[in-house]
PDB file of C-alpha atoms in Angstrom:
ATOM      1  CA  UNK A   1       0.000   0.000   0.000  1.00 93.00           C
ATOM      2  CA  UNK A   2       0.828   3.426  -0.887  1.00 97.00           C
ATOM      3  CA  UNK A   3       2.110   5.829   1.964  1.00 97.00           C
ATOM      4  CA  UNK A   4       0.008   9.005   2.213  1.00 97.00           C
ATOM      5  CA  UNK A   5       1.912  12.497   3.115  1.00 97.00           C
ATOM      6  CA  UNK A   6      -0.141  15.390   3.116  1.00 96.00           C
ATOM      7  CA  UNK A   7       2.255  18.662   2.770  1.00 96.00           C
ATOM      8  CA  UNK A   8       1.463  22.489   3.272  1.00 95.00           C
ATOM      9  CA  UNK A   9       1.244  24.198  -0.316  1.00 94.00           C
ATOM     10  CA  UNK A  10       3.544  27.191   0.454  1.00 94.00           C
ATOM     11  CA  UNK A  11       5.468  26.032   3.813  1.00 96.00           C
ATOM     12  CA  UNK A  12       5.796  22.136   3.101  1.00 96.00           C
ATOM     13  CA  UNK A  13       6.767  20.255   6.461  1.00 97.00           C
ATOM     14  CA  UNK A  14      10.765  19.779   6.450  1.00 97.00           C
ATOM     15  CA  UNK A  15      10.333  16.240   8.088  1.00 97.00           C
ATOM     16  CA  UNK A  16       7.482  15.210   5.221  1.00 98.00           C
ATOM     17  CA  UNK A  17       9.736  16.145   2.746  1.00 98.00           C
ATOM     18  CA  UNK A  18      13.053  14.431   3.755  1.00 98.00           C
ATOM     19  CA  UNK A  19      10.553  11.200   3.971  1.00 98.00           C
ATOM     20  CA  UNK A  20       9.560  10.946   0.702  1.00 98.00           C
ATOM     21  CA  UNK A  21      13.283  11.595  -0.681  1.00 98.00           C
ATOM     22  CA  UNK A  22      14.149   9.081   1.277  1.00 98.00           C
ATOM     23  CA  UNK A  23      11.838   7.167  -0.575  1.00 98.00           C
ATOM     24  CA  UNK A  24      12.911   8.377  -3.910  1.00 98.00           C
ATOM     25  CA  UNK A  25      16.608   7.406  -2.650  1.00 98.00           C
ATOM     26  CA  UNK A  26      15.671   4.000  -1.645  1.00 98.00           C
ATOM     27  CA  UNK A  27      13.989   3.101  -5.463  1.00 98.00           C
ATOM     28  CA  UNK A  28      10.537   4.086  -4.618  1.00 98.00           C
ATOM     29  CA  UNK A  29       8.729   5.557  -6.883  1.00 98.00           C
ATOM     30  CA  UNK A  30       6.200   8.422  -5.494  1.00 98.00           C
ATOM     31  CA  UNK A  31       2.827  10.512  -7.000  1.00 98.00           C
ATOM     32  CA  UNK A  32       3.715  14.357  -6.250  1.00 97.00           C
ATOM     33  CA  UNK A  33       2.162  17.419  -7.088  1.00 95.00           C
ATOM     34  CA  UNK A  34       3.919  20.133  -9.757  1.00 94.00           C
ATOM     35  CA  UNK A  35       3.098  23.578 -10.959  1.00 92.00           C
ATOM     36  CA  UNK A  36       1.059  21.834 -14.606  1.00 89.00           C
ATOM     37  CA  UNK A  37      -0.554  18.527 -12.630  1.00 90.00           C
ATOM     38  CA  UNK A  38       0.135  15.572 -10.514  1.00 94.00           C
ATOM     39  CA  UNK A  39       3.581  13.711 -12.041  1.00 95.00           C
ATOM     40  CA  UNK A  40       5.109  10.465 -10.963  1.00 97.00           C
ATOM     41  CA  UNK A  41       9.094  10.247 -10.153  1.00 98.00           C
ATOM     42  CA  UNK A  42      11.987   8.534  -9.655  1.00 98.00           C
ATOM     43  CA  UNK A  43      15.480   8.413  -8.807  1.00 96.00           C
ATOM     44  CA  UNK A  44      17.547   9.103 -11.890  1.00 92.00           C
ATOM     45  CA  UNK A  45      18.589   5.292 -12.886  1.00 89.00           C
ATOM     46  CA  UNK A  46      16.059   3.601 -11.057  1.00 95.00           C
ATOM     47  CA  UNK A  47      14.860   0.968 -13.610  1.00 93.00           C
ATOM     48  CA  UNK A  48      12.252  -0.325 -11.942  1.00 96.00           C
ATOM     49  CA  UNK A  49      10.670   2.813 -11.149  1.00 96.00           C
ATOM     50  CA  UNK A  50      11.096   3.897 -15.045  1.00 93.00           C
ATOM     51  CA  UNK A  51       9.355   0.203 -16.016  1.00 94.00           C
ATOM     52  CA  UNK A  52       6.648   1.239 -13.349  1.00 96.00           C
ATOM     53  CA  UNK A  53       5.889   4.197 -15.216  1.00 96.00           C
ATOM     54  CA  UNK A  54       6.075   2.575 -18.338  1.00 94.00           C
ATOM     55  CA  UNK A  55       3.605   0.118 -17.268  1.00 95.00           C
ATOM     56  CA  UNK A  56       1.022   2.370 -15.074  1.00 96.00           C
ATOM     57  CA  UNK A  57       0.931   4.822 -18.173  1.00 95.00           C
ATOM     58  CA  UNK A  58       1.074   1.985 -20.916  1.00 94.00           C
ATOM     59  CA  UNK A  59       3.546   4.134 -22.539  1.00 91.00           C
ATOM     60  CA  UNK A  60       5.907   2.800 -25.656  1.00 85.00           C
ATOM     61  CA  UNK A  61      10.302   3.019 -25.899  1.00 78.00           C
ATOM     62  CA  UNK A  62       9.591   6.041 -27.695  1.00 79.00           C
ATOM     63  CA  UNK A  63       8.172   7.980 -24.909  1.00 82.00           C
ATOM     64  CA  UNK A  64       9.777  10.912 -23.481  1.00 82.00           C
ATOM     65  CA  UNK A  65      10.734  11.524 -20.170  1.00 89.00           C
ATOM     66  CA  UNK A  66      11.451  14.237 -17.928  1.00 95.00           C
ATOM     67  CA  UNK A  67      14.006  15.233 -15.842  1.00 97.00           C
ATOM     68  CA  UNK A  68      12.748  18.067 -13.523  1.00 97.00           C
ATOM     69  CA  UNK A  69      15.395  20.339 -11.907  1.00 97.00           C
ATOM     70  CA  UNK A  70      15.326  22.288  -9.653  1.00 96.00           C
ATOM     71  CA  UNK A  71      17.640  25.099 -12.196  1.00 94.00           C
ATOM     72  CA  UNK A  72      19.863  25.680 -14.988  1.00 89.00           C
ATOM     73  CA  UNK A  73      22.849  24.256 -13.402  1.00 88.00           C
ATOM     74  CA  UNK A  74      21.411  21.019 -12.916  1.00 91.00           C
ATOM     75  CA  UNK A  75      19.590  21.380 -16.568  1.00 91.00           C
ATOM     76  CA  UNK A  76      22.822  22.353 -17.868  1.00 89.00           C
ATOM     77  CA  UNK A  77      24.808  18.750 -17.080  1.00 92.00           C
ATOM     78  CA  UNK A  78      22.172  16.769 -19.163  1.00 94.00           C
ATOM     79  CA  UNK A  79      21.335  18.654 -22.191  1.00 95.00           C
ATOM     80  CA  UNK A  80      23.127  20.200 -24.740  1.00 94.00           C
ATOM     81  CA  UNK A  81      22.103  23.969 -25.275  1.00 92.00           C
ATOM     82  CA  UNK A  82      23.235  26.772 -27.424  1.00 90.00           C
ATOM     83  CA  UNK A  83      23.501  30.484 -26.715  1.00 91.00           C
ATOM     84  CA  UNK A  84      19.491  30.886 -28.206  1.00 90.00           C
ATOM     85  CA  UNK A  85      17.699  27.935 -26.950  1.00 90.00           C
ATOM     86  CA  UNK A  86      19.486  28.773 -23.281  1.00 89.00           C
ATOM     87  CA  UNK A  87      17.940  32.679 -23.657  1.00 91.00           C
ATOM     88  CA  UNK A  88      14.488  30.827 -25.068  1.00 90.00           C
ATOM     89  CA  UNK A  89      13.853  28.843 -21.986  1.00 91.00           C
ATOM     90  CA  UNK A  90      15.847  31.084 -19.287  1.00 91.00           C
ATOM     91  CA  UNK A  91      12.588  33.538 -20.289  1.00 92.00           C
ATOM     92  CA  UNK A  92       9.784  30.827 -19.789  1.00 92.00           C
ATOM     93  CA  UNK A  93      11.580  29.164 -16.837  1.00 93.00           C
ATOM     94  CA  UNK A  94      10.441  28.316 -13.923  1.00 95.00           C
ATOM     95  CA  UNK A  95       6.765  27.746 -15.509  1.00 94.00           C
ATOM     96  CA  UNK A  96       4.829  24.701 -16.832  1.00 94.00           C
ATOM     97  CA  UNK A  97       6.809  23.622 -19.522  1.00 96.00           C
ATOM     98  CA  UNK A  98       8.575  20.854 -20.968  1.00 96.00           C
ATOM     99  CA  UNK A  99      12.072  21.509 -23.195  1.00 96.00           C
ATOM    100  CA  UNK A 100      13.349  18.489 -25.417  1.00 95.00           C
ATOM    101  CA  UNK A 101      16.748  18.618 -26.171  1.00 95.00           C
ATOM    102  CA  UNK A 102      19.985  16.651 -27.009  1.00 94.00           C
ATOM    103  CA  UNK A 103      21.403  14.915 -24.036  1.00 93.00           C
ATOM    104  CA  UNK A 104      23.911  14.874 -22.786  1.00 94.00           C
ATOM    105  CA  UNK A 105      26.129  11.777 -21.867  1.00 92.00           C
ATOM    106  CA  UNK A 106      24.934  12.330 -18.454  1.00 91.00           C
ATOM    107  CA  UNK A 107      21.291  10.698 -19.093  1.00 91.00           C
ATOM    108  CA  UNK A 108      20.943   6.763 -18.207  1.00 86.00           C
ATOM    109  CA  UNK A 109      20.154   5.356 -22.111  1.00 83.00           C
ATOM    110  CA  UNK A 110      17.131   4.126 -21.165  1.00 81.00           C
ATOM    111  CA  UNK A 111      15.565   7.238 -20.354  1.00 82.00           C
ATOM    112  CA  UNK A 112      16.428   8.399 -24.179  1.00 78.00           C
ATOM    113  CA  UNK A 113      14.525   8.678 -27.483  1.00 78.00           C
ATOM    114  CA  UNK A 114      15.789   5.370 -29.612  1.00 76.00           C
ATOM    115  CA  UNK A 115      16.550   7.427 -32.378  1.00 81.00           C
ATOM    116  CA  UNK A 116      16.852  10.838 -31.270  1.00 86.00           C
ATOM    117  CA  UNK A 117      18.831  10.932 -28.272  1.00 90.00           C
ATOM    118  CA  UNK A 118      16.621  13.441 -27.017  1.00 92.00           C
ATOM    119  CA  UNK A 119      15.403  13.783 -23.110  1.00 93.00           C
ATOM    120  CA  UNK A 120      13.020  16.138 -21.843  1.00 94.00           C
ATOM    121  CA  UNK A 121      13.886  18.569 -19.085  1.00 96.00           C
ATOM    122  CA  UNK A 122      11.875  21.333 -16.937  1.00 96.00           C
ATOM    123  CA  UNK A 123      12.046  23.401 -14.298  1.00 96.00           C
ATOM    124  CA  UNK A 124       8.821  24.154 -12.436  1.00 95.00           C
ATOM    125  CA  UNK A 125       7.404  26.667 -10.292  1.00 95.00           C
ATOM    126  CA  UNK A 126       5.568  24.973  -7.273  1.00 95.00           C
ATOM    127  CA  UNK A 127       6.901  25.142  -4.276  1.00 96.00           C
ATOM    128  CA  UNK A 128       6.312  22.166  -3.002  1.00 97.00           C
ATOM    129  CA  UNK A 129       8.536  20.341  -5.986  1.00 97.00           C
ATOM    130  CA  UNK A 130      11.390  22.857  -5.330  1.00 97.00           C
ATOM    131  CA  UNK A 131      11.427  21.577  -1.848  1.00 97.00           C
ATOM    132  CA  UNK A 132      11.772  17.963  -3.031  1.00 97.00           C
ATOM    133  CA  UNK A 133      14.056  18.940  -5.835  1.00 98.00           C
ATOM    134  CA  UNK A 134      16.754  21.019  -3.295  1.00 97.00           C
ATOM    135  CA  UNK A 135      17.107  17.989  -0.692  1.00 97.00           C
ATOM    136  CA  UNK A 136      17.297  15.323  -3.500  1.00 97.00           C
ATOM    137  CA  UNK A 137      19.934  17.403  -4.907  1.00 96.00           C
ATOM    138  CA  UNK A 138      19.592  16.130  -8.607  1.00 95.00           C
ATOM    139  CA  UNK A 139      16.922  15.780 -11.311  1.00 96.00           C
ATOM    140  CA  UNK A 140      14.062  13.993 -10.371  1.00 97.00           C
ATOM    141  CA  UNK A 141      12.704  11.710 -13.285  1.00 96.00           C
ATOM    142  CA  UNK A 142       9.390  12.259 -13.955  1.00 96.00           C
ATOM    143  CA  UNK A 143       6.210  11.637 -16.410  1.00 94.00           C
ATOM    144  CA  UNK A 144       2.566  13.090 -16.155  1.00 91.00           C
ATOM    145  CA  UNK A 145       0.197  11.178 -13.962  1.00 93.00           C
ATOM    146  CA  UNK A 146      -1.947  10.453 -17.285  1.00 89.00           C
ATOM    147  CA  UNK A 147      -3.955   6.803 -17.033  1.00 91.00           C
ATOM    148  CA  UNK A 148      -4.389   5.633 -20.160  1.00 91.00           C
ATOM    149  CA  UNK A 149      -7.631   6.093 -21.586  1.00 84.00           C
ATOM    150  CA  UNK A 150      -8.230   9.268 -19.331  1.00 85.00           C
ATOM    151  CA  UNK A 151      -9.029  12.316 -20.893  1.00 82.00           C
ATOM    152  CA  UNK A 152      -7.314  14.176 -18.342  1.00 81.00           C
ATOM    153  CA  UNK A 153      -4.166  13.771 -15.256  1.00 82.00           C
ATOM    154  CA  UNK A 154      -6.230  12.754 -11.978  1.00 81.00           C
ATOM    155  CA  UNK A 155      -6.167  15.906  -9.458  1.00 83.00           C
ATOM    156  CA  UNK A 156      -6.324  14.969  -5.991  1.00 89.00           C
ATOM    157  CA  UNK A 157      -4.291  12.997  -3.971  1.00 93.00           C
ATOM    158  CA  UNK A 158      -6.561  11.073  -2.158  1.00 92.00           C
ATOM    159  CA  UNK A 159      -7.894   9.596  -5.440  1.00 92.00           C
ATOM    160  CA  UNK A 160      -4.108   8.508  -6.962  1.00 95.00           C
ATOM    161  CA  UNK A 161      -3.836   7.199  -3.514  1.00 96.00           C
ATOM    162  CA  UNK A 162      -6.896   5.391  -4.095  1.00 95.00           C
ATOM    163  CA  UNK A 163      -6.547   4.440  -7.535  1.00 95.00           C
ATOM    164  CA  UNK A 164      -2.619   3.500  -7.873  1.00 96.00           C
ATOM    165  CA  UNK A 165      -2.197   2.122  -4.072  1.00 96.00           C
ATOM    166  CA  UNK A 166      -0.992  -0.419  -5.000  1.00 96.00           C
ATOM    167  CA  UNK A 167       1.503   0.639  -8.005  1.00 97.00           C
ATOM    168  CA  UNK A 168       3.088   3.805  -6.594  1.00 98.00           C
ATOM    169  CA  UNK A 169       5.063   3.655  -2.993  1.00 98.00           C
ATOM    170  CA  UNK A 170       4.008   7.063  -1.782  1.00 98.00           C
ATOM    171  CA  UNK A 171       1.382  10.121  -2.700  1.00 98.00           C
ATOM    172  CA  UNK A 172       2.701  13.431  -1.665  1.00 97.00           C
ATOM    173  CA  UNK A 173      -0.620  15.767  -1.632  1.00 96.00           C
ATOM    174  CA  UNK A 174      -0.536  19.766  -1.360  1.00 95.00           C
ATOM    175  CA  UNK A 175      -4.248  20.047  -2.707  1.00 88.00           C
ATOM    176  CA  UNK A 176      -5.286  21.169  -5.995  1.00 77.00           C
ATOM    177  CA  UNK A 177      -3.039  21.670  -8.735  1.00 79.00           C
ATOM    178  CA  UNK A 178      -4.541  22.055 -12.186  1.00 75.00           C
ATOM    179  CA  UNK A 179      -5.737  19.569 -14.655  1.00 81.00           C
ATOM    180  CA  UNK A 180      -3.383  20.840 -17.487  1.00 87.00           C
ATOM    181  CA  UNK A 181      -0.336  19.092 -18.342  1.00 88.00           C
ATOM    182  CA  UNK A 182       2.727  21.442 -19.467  1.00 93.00           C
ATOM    183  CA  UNK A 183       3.407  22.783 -22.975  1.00 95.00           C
ATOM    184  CA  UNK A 184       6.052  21.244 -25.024  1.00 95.00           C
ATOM    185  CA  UNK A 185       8.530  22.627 -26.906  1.00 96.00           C
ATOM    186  CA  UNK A 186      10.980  20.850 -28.985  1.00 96.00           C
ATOM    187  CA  UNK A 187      14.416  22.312 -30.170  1.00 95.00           C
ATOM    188  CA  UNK A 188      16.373  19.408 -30.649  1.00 92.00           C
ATOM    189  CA  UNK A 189      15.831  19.289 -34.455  1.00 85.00           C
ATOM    190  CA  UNK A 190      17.058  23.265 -35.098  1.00 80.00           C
ATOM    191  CA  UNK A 191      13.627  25.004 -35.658  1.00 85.00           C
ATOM    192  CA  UNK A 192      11.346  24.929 -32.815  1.00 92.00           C
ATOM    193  CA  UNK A 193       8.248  23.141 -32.706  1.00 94.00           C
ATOM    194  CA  UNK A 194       5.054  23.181 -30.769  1.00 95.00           C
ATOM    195  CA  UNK A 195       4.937  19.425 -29.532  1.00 94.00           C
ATOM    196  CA  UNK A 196       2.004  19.310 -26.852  1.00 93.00           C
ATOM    197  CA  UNK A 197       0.156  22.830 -26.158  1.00 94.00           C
ATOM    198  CA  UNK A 198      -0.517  22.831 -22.435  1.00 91.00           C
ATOM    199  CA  UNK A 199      -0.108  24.444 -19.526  1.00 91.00           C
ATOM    200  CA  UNK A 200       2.438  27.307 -20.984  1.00 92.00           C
ATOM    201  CA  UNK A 201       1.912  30.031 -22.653  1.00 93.00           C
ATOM    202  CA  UNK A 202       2.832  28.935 -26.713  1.00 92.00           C
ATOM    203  CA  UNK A 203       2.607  32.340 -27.807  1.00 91.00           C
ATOM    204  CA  UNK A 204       6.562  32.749 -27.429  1.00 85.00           C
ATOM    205  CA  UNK A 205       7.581  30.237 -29.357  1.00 88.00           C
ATOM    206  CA  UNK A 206       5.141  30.914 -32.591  1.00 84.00           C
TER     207      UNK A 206
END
């Protein structure tokens, strides 16, 4: 069964949070809120807890996922980024959107496009995530907590606990927090393009 941890939205509990990254360090893999809509994570390498995802979201090799940071100096060791791109995202950053990009030797190759070499990285706005992020101390890796078949990410914690009990190790809950996933934006093939409109203002980027 899932662990339950309720957390304040704007002054999460110190000892709540240093629980579930234990958690995260041990190779469990959690449901915790973001700035977009509930996401599930994992330790960076932690194959299990990427085939987890895989298999709660029914999702394909060709998938990509996210590495959430907590800023650009952690986004900076696993992505490749020119002058441009770096200004493009520095101005829509933190905020709900996704950024595919070259990685960098640094990314575990199962967490890469096959043919691309591509990963996904973001840095998000929610405090509650930046408190996880800064006492992990690296990327967590993450995907939208999208069933398949659902027209939209479930919303409240008590309901993923419900629902996924028994495929997720722990729910971290800080109430509400949108239905919309976050806007992606691929520059990994030169020009940029529009991948999932979400969350994120696109306007930028047309």
């Amino acid at each position: 069964m899932a662990k339950y941890f309720d957390v304040h939205p704007e002054n999460p509990q110190r000892r709540t949070i240093d629980s579930v990254v234990d958690m995260i360090r041990g190779g469990k893999l959690v449901a915790y809120p973001t700035d977009s809509c509930f996401a599930l994570g994992c330790q960076l390498g932690n194959r299990d807890g990427i085939n987890r995802i895989r298999s709660i979201r029914n999702l394909d090799d060709r998938h990509h996922f996210t590495l959430v940071c907590q800023n650009f100096a952690q986004l900076g060791r696993f992505v490749q980024i020119d002058n441009d791109v770096f200004r493009a995202i520095k101005a829509s950053t933190p905020g709900s959107y996704t950024f595919i990009l070259p990685a960098t030797s640094e990314v575990p190759r199962q967490l890469l496009h096959p043919k691309k070499k591509t990963v996904g990285v973001r840095i998000p706005d929610h405090v509650v995530t930046q408190a996880l992020l800064a006492e992990l101390g690296e990327p967590l890796l993450s995907s939208t907590l999208l069933l398949p078949d659902e027209p939209e990410p479930m919303t409240q914690g008590w309901e993923i606990k419900e629902r996924l009990d028994h495929e997720v190790d722990a729910v971290l809950d800080s109430g509400d927090c949108g239905t919309e996933p976050t806007t992606v934006i691929d520059f990994s093939g030169g020009d940029v393009e529009i991948v999932r409109r979400g969350a994120g203002d696109v306007s930028r980027f047309e």
